PDB file of C-alpha atoms in Angstrom:
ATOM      1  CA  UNK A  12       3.762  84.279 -51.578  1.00 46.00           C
ATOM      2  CA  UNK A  13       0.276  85.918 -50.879  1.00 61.00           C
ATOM      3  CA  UNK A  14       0.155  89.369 -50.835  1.00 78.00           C
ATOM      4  CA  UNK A  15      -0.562  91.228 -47.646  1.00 93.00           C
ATOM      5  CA  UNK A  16      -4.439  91.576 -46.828  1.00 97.00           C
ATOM      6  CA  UNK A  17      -6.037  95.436 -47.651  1.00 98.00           C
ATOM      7  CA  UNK A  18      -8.416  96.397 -45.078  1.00 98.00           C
ATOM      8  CA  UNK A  19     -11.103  99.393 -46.210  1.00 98.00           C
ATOM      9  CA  UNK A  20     -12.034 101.226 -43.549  1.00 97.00           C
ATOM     10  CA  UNK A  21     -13.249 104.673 -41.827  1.00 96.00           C
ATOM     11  CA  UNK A  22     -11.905 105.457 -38.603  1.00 95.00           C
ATOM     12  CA  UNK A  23     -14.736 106.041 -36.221  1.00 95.00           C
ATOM     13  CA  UNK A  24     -16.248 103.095 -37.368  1.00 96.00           C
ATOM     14  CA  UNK A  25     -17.411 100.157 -34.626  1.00 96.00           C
ATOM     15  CA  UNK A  26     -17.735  97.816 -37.507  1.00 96.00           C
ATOM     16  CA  UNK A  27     -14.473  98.682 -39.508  1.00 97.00           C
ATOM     17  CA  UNK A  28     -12.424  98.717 -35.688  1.00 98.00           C
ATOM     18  CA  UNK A  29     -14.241  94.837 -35.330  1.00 97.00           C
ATOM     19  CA  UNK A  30     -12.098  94.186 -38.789  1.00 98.00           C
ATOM     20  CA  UNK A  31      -8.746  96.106 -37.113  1.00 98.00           C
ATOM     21  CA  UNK A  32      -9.643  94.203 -34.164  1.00 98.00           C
ATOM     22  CA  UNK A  33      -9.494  90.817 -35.651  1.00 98.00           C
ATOM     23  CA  UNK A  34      -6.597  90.806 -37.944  1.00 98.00           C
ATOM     24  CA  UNK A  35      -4.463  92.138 -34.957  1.00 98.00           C
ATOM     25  CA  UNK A  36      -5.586  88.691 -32.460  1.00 97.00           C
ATOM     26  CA  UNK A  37      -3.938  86.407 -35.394  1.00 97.00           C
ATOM     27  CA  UNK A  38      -1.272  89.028 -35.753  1.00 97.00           C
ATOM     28  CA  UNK A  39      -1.782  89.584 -39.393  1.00 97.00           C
ATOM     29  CA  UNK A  40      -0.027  92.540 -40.686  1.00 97.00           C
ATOM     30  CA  UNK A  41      -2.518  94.303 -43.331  1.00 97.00           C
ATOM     31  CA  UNK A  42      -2.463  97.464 -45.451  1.00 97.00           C
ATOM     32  CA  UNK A  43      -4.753  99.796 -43.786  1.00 96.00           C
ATOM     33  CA  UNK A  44      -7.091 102.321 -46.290  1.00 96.00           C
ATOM     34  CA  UNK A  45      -8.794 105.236 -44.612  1.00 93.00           C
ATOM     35  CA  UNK A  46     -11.783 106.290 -46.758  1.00 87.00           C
ATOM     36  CA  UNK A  47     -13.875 108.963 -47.201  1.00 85.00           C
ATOM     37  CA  UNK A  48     -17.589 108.012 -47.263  1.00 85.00           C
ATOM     38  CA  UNK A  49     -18.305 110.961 -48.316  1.00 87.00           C
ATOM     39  CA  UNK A  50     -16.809 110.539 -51.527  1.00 91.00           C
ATOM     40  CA  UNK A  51     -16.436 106.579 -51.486  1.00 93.00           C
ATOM     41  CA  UNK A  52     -12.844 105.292 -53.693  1.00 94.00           C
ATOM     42  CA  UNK A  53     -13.314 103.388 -57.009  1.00 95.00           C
ATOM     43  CA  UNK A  54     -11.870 100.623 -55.257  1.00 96.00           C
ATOM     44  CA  UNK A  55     -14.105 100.392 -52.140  1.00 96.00           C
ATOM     45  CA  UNK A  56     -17.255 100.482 -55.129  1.00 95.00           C
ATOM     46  CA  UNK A  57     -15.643  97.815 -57.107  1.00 96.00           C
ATOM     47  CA  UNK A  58     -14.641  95.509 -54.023  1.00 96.00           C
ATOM     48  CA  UNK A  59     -18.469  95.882 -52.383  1.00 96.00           C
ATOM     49  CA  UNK A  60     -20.969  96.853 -55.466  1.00 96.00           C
ATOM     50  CA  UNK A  61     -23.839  95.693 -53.231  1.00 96.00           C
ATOM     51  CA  UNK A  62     -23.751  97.805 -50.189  1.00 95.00           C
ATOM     52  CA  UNK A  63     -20.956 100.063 -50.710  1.00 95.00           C
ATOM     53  CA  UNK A  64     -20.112  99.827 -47.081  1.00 95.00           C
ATOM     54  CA  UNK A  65     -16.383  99.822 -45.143  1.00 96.00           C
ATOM     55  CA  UNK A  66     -15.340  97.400 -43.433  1.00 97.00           C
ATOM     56  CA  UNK A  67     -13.814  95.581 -46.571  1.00 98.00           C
ATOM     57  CA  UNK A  68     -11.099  92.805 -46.441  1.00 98.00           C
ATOM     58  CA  UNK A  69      -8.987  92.484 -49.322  1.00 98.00           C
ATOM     59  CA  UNK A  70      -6.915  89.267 -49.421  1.00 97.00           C
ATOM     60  CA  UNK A  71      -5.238  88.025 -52.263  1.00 95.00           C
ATOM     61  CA  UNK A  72      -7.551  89.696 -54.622  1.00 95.00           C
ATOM     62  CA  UNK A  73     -10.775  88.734 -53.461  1.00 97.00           C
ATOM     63  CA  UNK A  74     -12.844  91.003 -51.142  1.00 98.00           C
ATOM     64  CA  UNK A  75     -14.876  89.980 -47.896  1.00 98.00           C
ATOM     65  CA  UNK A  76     -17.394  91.902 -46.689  1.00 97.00           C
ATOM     66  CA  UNK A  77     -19.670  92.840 -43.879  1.00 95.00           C
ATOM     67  CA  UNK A  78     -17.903  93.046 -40.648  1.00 95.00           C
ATOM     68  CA  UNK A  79     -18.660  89.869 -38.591  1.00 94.00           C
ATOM     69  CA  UNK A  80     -18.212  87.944 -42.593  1.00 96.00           C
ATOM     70  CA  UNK A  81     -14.741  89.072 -42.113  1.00 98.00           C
ATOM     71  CA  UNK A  82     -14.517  88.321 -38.781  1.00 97.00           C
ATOM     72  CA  UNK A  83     -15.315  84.604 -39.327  1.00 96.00           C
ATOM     73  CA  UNK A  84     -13.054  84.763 -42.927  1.00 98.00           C
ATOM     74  CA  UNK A  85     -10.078  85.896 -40.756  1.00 98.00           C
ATOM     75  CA  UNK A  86     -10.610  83.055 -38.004  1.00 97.00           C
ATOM     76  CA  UNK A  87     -10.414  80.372 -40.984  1.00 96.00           C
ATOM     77  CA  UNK A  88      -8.045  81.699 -43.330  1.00 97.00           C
ATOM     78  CA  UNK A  89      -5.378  82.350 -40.058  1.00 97.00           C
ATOM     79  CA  UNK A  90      -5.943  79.464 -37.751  1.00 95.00           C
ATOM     80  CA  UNK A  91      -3.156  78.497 -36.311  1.00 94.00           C
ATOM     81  CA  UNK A  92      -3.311  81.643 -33.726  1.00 93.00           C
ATOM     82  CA  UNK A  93      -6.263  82.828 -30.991  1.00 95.00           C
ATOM     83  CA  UNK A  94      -9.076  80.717 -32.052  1.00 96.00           C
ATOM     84  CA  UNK A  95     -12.525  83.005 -31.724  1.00 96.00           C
ATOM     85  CA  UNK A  96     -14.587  80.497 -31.722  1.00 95.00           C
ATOM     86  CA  UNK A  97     -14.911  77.114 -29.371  1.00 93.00           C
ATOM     87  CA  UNK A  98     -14.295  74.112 -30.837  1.00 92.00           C
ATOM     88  CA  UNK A  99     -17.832  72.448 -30.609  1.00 95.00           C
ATOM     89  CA  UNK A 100     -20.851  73.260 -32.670  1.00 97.00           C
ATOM     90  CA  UNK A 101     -23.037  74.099 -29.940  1.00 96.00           C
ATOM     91  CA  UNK A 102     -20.302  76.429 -28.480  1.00 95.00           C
ATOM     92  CA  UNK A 103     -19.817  78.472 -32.217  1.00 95.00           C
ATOM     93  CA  UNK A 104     -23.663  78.736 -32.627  1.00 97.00           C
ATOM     94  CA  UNK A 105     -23.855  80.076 -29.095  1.00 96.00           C
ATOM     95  CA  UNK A 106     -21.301  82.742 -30.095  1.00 96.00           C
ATOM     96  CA  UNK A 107     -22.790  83.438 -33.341  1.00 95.00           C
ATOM     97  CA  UNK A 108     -26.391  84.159 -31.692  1.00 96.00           C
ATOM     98  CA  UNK A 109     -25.040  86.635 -29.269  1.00 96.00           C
ATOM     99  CA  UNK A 110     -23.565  88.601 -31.943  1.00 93.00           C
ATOM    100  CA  UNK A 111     -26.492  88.510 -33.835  1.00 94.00           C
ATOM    101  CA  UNK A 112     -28.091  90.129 -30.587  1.00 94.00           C
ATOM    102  CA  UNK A 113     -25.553  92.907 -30.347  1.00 93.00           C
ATOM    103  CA  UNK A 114     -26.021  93.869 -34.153  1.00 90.00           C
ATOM    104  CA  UNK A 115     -29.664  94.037 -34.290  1.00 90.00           C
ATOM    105  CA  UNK A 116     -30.234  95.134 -30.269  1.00 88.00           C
ATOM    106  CA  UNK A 117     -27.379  97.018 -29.448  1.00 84.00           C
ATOM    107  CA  UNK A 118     -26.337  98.515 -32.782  1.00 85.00           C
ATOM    108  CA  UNK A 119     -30.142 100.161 -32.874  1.00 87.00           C
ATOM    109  CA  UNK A 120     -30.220 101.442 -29.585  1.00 92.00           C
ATOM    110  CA  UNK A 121     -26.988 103.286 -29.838  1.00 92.00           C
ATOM    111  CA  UNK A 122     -27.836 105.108 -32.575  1.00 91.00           C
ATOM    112  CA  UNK A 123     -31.344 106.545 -31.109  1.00 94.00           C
ATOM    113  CA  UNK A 124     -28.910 107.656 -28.179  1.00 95.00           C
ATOM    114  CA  UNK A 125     -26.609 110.174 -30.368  1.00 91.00           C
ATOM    115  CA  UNK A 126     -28.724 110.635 -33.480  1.00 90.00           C
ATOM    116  CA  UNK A 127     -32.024 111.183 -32.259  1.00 92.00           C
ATOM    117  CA  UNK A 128     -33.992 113.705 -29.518  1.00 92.00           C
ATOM    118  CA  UNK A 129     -36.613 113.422 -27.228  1.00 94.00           C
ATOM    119  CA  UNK A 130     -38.815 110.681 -26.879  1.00 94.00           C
ATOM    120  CA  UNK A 131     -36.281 108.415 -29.525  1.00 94.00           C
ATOM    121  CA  UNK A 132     -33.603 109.206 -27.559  1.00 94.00           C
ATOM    122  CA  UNK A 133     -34.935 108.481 -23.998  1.00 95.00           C
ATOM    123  CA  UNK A 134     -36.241 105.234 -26.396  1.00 95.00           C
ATOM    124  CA  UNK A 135     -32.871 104.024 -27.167  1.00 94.00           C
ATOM    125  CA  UNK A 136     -31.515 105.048 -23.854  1.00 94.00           C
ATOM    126  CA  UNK A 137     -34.098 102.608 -22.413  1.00 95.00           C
ATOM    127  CA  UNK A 138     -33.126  99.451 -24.961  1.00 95.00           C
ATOM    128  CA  UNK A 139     -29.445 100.012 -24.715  1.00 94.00           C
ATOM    129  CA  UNK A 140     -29.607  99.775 -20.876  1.00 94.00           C
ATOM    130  CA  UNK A 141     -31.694  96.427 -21.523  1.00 95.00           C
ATOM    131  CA  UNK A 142     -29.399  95.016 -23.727  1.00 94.00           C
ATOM    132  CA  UNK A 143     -26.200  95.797 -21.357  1.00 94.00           C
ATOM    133  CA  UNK A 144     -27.936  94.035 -18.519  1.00 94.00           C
ATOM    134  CA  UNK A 145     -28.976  91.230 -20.916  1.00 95.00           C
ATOM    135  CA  UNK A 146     -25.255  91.021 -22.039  1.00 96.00           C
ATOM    136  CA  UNK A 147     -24.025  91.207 -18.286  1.00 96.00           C
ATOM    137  CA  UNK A 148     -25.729  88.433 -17.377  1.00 96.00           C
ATOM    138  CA  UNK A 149     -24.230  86.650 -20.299  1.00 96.00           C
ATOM    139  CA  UNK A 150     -20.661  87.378 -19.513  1.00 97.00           C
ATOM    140  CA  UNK A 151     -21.527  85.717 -15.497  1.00 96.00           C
ATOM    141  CA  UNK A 152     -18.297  86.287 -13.533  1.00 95.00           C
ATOM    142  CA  UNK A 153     -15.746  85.411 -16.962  1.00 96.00           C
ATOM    143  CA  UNK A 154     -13.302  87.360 -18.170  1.00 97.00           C
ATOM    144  CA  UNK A 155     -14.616  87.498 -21.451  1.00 97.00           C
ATOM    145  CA  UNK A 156     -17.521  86.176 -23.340  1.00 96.00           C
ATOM    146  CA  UNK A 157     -15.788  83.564 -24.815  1.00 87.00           C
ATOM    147  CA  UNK A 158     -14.699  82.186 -21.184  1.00 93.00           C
ATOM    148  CA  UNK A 159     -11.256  82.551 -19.992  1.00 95.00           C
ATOM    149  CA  UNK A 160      -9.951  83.745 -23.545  1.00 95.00           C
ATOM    150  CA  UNK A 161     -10.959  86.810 -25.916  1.00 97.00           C
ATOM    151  CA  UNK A 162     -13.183  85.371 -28.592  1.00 96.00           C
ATOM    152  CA  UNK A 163     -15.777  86.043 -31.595  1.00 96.00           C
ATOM    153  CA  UNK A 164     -18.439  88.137 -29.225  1.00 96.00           C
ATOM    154  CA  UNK A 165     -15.669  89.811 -27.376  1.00 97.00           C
ATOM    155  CA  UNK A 166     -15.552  91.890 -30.319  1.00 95.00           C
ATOM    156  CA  UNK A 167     -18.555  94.091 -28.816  1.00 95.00           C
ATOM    157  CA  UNK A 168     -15.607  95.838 -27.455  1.00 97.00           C
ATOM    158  CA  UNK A 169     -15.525  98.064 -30.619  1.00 97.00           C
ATOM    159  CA  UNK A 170     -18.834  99.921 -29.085  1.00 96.00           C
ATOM    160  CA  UNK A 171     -16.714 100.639 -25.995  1.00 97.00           C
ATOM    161  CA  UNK A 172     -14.564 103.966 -27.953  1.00 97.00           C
ATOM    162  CA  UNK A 173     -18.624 105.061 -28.727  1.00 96.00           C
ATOM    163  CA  UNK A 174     -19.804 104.925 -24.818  1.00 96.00           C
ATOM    164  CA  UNK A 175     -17.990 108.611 -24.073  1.00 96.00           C
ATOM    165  CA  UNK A 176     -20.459 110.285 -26.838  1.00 95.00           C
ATOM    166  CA  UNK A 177     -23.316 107.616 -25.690  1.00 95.00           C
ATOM    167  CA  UNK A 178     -22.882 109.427 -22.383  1.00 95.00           C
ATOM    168  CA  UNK A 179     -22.316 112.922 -23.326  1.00 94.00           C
ATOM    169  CA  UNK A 180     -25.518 112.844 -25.623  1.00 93.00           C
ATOM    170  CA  UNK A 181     -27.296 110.969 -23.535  1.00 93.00           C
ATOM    171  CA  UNK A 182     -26.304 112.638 -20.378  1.00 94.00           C
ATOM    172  CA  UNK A 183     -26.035 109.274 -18.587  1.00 93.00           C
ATOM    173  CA  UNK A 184     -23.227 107.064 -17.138  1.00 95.00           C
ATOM    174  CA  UNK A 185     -22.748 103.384 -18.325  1.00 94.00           C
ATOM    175  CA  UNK A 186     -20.718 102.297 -15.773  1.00 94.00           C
ATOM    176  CA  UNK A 187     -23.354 103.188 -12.934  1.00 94.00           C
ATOM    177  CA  UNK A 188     -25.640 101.273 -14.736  1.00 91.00           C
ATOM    178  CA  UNK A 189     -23.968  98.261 -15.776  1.00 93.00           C
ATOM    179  CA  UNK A 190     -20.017  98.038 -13.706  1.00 95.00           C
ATOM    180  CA  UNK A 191     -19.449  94.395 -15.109  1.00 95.00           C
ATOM    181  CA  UNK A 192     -19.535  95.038 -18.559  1.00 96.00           C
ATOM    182  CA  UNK A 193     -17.208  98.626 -17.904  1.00 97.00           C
ATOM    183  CA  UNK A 194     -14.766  95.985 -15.698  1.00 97.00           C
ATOM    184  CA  UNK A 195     -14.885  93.335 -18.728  1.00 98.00           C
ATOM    185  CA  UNK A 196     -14.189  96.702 -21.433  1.00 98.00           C
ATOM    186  CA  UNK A 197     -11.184  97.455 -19.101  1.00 97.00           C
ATOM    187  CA  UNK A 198      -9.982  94.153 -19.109  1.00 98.00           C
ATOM    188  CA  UNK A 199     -10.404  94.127 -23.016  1.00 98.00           C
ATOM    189  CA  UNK A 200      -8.284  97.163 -23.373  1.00 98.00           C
ATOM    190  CA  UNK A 201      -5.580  95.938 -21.517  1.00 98.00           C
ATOM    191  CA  UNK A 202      -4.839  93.542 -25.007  1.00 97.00           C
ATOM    192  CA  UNK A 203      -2.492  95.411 -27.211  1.00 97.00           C
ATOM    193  CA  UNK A 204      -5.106  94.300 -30.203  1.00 98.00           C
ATOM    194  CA  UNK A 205      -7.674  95.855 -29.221  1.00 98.00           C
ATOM    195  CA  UNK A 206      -5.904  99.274 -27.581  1.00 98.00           C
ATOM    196  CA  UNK A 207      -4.016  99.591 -30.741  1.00 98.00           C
ATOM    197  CA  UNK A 208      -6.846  98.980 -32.695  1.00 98.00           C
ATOM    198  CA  UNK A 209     -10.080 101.477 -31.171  1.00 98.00           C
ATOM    199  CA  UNK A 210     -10.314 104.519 -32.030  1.00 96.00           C
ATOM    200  CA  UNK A 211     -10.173 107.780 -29.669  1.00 96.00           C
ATOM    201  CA  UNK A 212     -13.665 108.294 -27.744  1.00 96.00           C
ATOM    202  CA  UNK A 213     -12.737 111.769 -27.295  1.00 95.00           C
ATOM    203  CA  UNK A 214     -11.941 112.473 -31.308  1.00 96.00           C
ATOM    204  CA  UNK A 215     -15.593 110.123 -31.976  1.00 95.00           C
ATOM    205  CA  UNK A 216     -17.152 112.719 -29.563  1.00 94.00           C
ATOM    206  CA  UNK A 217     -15.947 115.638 -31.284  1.00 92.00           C
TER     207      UNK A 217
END
């Protein structure tokens, strides 16, 4: 019998919650491991020498790494439940390019929005309002990204617990900006595998 996946992890993290996220659509009970990466465990060094980074899957001995990695191991070692990805090449590439988009566009915008000031900030304000309109029109009038079922670049929902500090630092609302994409994060949280699996906005904000 194969043991029962370890997921490393830090709670406030958008990439670890993608991990949470992702093992709860195929209903995989896992071990979950709270670090502190302040003082990073043996373990978490020894299962990711190279970047030294949460989120890390352990299953059956073997680590994956790098959130959307484990996102894709998860969707082919668990198959049989909520495919994340369409069943056509084209369709799986498209997914794959729009998460590319949110990691390098979204990901660095974000960041200028609560960990910078001034000219950075109004910077990253600027790009993360670009990329949410970019990403609206995306999404069109679906339900989710991946059409009329929660898929691979649905998991952009982990940045949803982060918009309450976006706003708060940023001193600017999302959802007057860009409605659609609040309505879709709504929607999102309304799956018990994603509610269960975000962390508190107001906790991230304090």
């Amino acid at each position: 019998m194969a043991s029962q996946p370890i997921l490393l992890d830090y709670w406030p993290s958008i990439f670890g919650m993608r991990a949470r996220v992702a093992l709860r659509e195929k209903g995989v009970e896992f071990e979950y491991k709270v670090g502190d990466l302040t003082n990073k465990s043996p373990l978490l060094l020894q299962s990711n020498p190279i970047h030294k980074k949460i989120p890390v899957l352990i299953h059956n001995g073997k680590p994956v790494c790098e959130s959307l990695n484990v996102v894709h191991y998860v969707d082919e070692a668990w198959p049989d439940k909520n495919p994340f990805f369409p069943s056509d090449p084209y369709g799986r590439a498209h997914a794959r390019f729009w998460d590319d988009f949110v990691d390098k566009k979204f990901s660095e915008a974000q960041f200028k929005i609560w960990g910078k000031k001034g000219e950075e900030q109004e910077e990253g304000k600027k790009e993360f309002i670009e990329a949410v309109k970019i990403l609206e029109s995306e999404l069109g009038d679906k339900p989710y990204f991946g059409g009329d079922s929660f898929g691979y670049v649905d998991s952009l929902i982990t940045f949803y617990s982060w918009f309450q500090a976006y706003e708060k630092f940023g001193n600017f609302s999302i959802e007057a900006k860009s409605p659609k994409l609040i309505a879709w994060a709504k929607r999102c949280m309304e799956k018990e595998s994603v509610s269960k699996s975000l962390s508190d906005s107001e906790k991230i904000v304090a």
